[in-house]
Coordinates of C-alpha atoms in Angstrom, one line a residue:
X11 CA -171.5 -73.2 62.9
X12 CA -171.2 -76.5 61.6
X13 CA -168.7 -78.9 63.2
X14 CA -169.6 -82.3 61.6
X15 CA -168.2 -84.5 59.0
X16 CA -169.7 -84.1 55.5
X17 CA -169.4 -86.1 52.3
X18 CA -168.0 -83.3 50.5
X19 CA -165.6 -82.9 53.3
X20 CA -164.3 -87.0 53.2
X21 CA -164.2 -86.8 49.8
X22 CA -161.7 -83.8 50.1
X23 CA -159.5 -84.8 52.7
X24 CA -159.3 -88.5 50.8
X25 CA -158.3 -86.4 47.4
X26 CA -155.3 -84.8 49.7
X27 CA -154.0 -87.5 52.2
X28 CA -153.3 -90.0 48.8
X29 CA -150.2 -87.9 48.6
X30 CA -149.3 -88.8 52.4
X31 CA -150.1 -92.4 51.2
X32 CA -147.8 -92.0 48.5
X33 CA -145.1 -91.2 51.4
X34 CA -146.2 -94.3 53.0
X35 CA -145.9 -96.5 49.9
X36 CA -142.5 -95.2 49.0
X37 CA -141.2 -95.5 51.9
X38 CA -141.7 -99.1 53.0
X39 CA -141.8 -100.2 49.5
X40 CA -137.9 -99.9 49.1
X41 CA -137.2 -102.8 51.9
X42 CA -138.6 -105.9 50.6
X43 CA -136.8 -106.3 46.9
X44 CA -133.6 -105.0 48.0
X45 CA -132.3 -108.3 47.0
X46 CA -133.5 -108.3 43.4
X47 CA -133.0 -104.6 42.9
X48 CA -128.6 -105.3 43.8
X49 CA -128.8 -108.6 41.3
X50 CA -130.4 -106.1 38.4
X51 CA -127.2 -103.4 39.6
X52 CA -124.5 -105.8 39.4
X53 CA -125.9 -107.5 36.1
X54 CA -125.3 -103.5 34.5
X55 CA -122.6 -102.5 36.3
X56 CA -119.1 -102.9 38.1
X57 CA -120.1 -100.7 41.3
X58 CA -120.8 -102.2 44.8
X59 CA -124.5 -103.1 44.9
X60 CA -125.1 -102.4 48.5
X61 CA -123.8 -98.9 47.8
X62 CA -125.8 -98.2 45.3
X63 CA -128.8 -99.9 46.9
X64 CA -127.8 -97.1 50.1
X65 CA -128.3 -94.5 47.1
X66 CA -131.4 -95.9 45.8
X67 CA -132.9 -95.4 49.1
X68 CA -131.7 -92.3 50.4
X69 CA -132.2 -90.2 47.3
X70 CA -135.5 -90.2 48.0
X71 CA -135.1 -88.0 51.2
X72 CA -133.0 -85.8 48.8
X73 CA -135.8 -84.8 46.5
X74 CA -138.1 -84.5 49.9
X75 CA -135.6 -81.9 50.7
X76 CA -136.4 -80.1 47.6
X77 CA -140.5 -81.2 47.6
X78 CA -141.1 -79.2 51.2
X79 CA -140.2 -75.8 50.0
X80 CA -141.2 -76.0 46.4
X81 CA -144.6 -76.9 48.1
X82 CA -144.4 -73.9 50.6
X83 CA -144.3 -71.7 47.2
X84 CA -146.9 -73.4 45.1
X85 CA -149.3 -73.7 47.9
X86 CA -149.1 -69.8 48.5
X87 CA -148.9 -69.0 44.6
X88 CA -151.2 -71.7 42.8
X89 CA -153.6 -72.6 45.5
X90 CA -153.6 -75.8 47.9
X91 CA -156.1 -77.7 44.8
X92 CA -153.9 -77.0 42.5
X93 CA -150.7 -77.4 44.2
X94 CA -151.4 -80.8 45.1
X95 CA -152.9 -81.4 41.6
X96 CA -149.4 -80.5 40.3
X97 CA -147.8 -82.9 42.9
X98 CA -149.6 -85.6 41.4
X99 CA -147.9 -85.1 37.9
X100 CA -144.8 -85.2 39.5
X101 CA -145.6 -88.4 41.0
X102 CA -146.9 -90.2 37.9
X103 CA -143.7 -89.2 36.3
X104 CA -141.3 -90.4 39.2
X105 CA -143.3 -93.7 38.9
X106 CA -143.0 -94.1 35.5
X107 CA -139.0 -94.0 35.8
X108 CA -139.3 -96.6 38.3
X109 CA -141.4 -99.1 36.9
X110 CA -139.6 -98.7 33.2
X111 CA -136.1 -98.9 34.7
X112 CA -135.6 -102.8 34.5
X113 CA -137.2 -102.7 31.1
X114 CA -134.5 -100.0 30.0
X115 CA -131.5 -102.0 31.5
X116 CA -130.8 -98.4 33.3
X117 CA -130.0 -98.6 37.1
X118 CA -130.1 -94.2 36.6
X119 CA -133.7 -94.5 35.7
X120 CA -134.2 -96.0 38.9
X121 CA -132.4 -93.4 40.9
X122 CA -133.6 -90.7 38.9
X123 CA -137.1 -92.1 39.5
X124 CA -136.4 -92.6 43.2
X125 CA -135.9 -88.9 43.5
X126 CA -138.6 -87.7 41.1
X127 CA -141.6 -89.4 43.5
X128 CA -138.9 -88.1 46.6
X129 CA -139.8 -84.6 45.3
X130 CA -143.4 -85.7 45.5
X131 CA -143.5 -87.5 49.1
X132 CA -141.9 -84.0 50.5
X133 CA -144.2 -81.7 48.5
X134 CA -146.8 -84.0 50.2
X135 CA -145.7 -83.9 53.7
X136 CA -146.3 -80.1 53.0
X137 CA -149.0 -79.7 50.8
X138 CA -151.6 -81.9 52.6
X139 CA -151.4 -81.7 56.0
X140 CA -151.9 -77.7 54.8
X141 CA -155.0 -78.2 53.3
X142 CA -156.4 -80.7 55.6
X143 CA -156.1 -78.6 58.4
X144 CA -157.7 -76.0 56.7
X145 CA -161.0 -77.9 55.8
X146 CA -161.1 -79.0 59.0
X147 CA -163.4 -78.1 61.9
X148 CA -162.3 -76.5 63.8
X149 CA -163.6 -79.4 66.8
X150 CA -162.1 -82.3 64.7
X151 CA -159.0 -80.7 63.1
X152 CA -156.4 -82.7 65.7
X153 CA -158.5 -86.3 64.9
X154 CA -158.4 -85.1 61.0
X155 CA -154.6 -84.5 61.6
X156 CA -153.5 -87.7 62.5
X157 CA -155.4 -89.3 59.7
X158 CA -151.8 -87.6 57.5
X159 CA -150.4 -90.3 59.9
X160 CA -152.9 -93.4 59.6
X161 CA -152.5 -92.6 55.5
X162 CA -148.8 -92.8 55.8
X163 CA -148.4 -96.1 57.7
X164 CA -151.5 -98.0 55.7
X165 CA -149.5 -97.1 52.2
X166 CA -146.4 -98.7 54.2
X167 CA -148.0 -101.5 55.2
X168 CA -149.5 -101.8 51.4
X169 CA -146.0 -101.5 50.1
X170 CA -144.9 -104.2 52.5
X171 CA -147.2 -106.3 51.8
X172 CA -146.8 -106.1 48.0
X173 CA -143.4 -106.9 48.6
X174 CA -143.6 -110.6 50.0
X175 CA -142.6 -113.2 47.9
X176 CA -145.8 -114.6 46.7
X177 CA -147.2 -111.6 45.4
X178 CA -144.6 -109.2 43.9
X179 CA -141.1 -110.0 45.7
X180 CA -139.4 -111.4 42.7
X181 CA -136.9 -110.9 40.1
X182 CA -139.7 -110.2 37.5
X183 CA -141.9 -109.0 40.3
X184 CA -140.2 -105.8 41.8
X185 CA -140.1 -103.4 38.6
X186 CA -144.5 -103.4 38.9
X187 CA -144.0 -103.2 42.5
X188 CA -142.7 -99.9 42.6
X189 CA -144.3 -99.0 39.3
X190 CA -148.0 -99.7 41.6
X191 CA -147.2 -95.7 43.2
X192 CA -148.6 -94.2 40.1
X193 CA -152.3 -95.5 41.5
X194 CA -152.2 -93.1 44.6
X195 CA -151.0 -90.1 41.8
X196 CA -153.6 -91.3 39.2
X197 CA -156.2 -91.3 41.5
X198 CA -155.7 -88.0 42.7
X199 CA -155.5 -86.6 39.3
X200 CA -158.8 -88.0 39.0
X201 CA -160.5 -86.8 42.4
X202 CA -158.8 -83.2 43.0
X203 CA -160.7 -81.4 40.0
X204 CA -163.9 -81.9 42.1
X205 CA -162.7 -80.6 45.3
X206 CA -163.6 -77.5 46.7
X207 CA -160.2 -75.4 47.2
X208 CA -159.5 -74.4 50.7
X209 CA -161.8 -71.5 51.7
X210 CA -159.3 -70.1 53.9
X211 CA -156.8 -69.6 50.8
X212 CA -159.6 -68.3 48.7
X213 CA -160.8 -65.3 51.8
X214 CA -157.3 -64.8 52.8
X215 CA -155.7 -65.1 49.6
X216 CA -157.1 -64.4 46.6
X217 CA -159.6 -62.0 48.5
X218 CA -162.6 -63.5 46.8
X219 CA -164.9 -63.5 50.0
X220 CA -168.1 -65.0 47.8
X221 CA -166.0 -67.7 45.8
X222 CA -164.8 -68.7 49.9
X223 CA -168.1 -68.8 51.2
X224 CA -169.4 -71.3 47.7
X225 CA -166.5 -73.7 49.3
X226 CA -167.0 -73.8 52.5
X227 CA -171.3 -74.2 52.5
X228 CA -170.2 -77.2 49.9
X229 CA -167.7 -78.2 52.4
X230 CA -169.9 -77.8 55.7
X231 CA -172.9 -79.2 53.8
X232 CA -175.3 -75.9 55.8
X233 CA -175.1 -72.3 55.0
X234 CA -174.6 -70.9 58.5
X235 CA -170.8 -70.1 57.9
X236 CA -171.0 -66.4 59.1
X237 CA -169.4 -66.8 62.5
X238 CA -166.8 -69.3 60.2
X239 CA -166.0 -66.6 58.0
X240 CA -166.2 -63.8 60.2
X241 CA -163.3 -66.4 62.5
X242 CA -161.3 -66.2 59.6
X243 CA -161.6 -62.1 58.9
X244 CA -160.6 -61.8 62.7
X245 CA -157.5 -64.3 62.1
X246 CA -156.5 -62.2 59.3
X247 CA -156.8 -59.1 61.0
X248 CA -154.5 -60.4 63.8
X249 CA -151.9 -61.6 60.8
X250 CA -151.8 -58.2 59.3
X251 CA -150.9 -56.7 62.7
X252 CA -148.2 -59.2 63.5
X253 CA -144.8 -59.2 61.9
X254 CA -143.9 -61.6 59.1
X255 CA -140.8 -63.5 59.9
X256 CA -138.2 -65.4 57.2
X257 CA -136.2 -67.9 57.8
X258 CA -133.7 -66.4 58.9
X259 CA -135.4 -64.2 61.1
X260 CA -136.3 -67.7 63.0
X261 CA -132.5 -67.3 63.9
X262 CA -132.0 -63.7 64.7
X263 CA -134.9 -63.6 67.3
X264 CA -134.1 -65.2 70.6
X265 CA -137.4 -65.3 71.6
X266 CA -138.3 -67.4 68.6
X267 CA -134.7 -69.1 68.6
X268 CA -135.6 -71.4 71.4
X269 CA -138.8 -72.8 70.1
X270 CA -137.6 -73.6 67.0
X271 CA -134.4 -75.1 68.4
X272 CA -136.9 -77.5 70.3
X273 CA -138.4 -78.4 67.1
X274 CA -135.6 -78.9 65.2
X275 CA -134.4 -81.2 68.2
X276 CA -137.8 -82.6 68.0
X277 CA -137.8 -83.4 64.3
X278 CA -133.9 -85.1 64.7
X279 CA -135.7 -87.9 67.3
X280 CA -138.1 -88.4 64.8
X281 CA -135.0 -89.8 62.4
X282 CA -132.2 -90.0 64.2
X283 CA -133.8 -92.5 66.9
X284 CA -133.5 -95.1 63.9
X285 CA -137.0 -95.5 63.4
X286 CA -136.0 -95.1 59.0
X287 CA -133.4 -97.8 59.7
X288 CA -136.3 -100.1 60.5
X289 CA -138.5 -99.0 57.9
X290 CA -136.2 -99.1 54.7
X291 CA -134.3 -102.3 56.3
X292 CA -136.4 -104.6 58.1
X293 CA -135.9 -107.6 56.0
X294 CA -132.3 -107.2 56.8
X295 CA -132.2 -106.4 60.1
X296 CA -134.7 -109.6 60.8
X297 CA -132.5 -112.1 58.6
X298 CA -129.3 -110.8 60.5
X299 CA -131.5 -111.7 63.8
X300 CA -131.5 -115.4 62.2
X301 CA -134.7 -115.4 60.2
X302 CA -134.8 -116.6 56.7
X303 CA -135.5 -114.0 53.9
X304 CA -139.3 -115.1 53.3
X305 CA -140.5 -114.8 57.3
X306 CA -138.0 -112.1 57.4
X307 CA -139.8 -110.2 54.5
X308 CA -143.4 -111.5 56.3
X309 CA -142.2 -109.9 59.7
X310 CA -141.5 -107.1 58.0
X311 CA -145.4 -106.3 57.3
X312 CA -145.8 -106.4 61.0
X313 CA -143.6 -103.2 61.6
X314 CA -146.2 -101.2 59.1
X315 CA -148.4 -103.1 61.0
X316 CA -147.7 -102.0 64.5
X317 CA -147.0 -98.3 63.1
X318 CA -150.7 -98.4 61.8
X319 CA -152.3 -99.3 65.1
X320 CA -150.3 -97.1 67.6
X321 CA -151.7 -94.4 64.9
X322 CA -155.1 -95.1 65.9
X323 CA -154.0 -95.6 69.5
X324 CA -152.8 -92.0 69.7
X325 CA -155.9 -90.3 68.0
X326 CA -157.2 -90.3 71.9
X327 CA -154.2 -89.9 73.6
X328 CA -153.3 -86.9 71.9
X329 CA -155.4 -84.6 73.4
X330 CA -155.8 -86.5 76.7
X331 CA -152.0 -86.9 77.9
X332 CA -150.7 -84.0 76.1
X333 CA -147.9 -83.9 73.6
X334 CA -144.7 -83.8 76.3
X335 CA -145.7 -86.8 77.9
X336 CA -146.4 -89.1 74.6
X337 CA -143.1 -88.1 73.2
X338 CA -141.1 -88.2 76.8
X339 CA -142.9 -92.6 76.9
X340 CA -142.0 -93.1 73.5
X341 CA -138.3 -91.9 73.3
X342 CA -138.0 -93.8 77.0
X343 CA -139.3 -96.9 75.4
X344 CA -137.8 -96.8 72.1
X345 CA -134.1 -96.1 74.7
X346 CA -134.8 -99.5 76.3
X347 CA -136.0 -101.6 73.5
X348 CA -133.1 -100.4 71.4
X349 CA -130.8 -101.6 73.8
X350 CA -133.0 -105.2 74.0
X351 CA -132.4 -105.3 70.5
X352 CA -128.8 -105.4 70.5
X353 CA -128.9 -108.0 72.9
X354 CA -131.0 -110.2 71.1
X355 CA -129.1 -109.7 68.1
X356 CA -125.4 -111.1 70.3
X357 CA -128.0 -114.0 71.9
X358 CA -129.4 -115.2 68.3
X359 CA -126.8 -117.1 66.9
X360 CA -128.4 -121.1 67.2
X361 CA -131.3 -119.8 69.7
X362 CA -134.7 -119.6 67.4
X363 CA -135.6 -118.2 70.8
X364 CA -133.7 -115.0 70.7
X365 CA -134.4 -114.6 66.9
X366 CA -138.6 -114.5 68.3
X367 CA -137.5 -111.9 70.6
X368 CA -135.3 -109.6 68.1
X369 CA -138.7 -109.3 66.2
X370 CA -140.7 -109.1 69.0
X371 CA -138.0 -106.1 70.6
X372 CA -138.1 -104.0 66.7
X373 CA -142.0 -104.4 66.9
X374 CA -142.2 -103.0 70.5
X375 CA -139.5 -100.0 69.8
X376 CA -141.8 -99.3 66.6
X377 CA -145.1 -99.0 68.7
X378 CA -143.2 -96.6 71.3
X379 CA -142.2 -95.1 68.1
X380 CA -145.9 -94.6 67.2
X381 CA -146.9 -93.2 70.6
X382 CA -145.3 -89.5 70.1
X383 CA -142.3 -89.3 68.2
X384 CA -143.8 -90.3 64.8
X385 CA -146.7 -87.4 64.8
X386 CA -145.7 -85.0 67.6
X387 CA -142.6 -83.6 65.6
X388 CA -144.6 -82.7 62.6
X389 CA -147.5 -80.8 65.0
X390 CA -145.5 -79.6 67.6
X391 CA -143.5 -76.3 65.3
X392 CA -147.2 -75.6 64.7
X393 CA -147.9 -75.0 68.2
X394 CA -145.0 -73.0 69.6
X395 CA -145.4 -70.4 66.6
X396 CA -147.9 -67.5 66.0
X397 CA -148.9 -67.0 62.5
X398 CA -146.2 -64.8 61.4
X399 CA -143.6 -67.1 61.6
X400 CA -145.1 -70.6 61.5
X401 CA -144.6 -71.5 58.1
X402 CA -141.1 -70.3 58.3
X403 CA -140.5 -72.5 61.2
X404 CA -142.6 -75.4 59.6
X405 CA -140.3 -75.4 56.4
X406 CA -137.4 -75.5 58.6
X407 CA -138.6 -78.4 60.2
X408 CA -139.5 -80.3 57.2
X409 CA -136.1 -79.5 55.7
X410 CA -134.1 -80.6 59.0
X411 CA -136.4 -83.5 59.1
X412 CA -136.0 -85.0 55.4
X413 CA -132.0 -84.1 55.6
X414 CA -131.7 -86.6 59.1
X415 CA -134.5 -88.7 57.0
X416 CA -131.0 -89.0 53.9
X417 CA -128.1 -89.4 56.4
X418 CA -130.2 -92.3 58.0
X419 CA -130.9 -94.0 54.8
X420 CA -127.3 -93.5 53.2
X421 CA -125.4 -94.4 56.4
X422 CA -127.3 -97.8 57.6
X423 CA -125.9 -100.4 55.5
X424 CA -122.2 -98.8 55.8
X425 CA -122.9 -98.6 59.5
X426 CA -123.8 -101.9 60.5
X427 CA -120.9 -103.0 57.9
X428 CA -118.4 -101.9 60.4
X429 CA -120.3 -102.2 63.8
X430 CA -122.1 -106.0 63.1
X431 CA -124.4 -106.2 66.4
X432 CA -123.5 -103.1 67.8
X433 CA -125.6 -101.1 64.9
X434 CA -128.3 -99.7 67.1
X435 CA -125.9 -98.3 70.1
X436 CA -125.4 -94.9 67.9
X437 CA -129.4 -94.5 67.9
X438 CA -129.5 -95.5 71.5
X439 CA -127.1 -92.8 72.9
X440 CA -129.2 -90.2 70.5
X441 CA -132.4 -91.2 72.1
X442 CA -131.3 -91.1 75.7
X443 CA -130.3 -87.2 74.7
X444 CA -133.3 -86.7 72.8
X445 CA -134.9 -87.7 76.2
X446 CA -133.2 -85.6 78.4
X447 CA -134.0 -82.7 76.2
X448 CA -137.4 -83.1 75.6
X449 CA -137.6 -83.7 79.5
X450 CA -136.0 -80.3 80.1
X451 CA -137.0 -78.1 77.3
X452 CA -139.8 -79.2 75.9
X453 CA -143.2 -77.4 77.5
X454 CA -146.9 -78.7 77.4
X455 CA -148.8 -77.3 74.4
X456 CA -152.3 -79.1 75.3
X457 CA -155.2 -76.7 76.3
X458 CA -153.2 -73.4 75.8
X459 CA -153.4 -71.1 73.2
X460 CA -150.7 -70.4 71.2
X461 CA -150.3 -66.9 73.1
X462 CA -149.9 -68.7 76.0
X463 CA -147.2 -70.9 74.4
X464 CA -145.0 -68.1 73.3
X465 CA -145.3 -65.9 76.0
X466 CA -143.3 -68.8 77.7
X467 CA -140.2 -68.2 75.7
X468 CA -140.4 -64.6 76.0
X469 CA -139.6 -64.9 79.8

């Protein structure tokens, strides 16, 4: 069997992770222009702008709420190829809003916009990591995994740096700068039509065993795919003997109810740590630290930055330290760098010392971030499931995930309105539980099979 990287596979897997990019993009995009985006809101209308602004940004997570499960459908019923070829549509459009909204004098098309390409990022976060994994060797499908991750955090950084004030951080500047996410839709408009469609969908699926093995020789680049295929006749054997399990079924079943109560935990550390305050409010968490708005809006890069590295970082790490020990150091170290961060932020005030060191703290409680609890959530639900009710239990995470992703994004300006310095103590006391329940509940997933896994929770 072929195990090796291909052309035609790169070339697939670019075609897919665009829509993770896209996710990226969107999300640190948002941060930089928040000034210019409140000047166009109070110019049309009477509201307050930093409310709206909270809408503007937290919208988003309400169409990624609606994106994960419409995915779950279309993947099933249209194909992963042309599921994510329909995402991209849906992008273009939600860009198209976005950029046009200054132009239209309509604050609405912005929102409206905001939640279109929402609806795409959460379709994404779906849709791709699907198909990717399903391309994938079987030897390289972990390293192929996290590159959902290093897409994510280099359209972040791309957004970011879009967003400084020399480039497109103006008043005239930010309408094009959000506009720019139709490129990542375009493109996979362009590439998708000549990728081969997942070969696992088309044996499993549509039952079209010869159109499968086309893919896969395309994909593999050799035509020794019999023990491939004949992998994937066993798996679906196994399926067809196992139960299928809803949603709700997830609930009913108590040896399934504590797995996916770790996940769900496991997806609220992800969100709930703060990490989204960081990433949709940088700049204005670095100018209340003391900075002015252009470094502020330069340091901001760096958090993308940092995110992008520790992704690399933990392509290694992964398989080596195992995934309860990556995410058990980075909730410890985002616990304590939280807390050195609200210190900094009391010390500040005429200390261009303390200011160095509240950037330096966010950037250190982003890399911890980047150790475990920025991929591990999204694999783990994977792992503690057997087919029958994994992509129950993945939609539920996705769902729990995007809905802490909305409260974080509406209830950070508020927030650190009425608590000044104090903002990060919520997140702290969250992570310090998130810690003692991953410590506790949490098992070790690496090097057992997934029978091994949930035979645990049957005990």
């Amino acid at each position: 069997m072929a195990g090796g990287t291909t052309g035609a596979l790169l070339y697939a897997v670019s075609a897919a992770v665009l829509g993770m990019l896209q996710f990226g993009f969107n999300t640190g995009v948002i941060n930089a222009p928040r000034t210019f985006i409140e000047n166009f809101i109070q110019e049309q209308n009477d509201l307050s702008p930093s409310l709206i602004f909270s809408v503007i940004v937290s919208v988003f997570a309400v169409g990624g709420m609606i994106g994960c499960p419409l995915a779950s459908w279309l993947v099933e019923t249209r194909g992963r190829k042309n599921a994510l070829l329909i995402n991209s549509f849906i992008g273009i459009i939600g860009t198209v809003f976005m950029g046009f909204s200054k132009v239209a004098y309509s604050v609405e098309m912005l929102i409206i916009g905001r939640f279109i390409i929402g609806i795409n990022c959460g379709f994404a976060t779906t849709a791709s990591p699907t198909y990717v994994s399903e391309i994938a060797p079987v030897n390289l499908r972990g390293a192929f995994g996290t590159v959902n991750q290093l897409a994510v955090a280099f359209g972040m950084v791309g957004g970011q740096i879009l967003g400084i004030d020399g480039i497109l951080g103006s008043d005239s500047g930010w309408p094009w700068l959000l506009g720019l996410a139709i490129i990542p839709s375009a493109l996979q408009c362009i590439m998708l039509p000549f990728a081969p469609e997942s070969p696992r969908y088309l044996l499993l699926s549509v039952r079209d065993e010869e159109k499968a093995r086309t893919a896969l020789t395309k994909i593999r680049g050799t035509n020794q795919i019999n023990d491939e295929i004949n992998d994937m006749h066993i798996e679906d054997q196994a399926t067809k003997e196992e139960d299928k399990f809803s949603i709700m079924d997830l609930f009913r079943t108590s040896s399934l109810r504590t797995p996916l109560l770790i996940g769900i935990v496991m997806h609220l550390s992800q969100q709930l740590g703060g990490i989204n305050a960081v990433l949709y409010y940088s700049v204005t968490i670095f100018q209340s630290a003391g900075l002015e708005l252009s470094v502020a809006r330069l340091a901001s890069i760096g958090v993308g930055s940092v995110l992008f590295v520790m992704a690399l970082v933990s392509i290694p790490l992964m398989d080596r330290l195992g995934r309860r020990t990556l995410q058990l150091v980075g909730l410890g170290g985002m616990t304590v760098f939280s807390v050195l961060m609200t210190i900094a932020f009391f010390t500040y005030e005429n200390n261009s010392t303390m200011s160095t060191f509240a950037v330096i703290f966010t950037f250190l409680y982003v890399a911890f971030f980047g150790v475990g609890p920025s991929s591990i959530p999204w694999m783990i639900l994977s792992e503690l499931f057997n087919q029958g009710a994994r992509s129950a239990a993945v939609s539920v995470g996705a769902l729990v995930n995007w809905f802490a992703n909305f409260v974080v994004g509406l209830t950070f300006i508020p927030m650190s309105e009425a608590l000044g310095n104090y903002v990060f103590l919520p997140y702290t006391i969250l992570l310090i539980l998130f810690f003692l329940f991953t410590f506790f509940k949490l098992p070790e997933t690496k090097n057992r099979t997934i029978e091994e896994v949930t035979a645990l929770f049957k005990k």
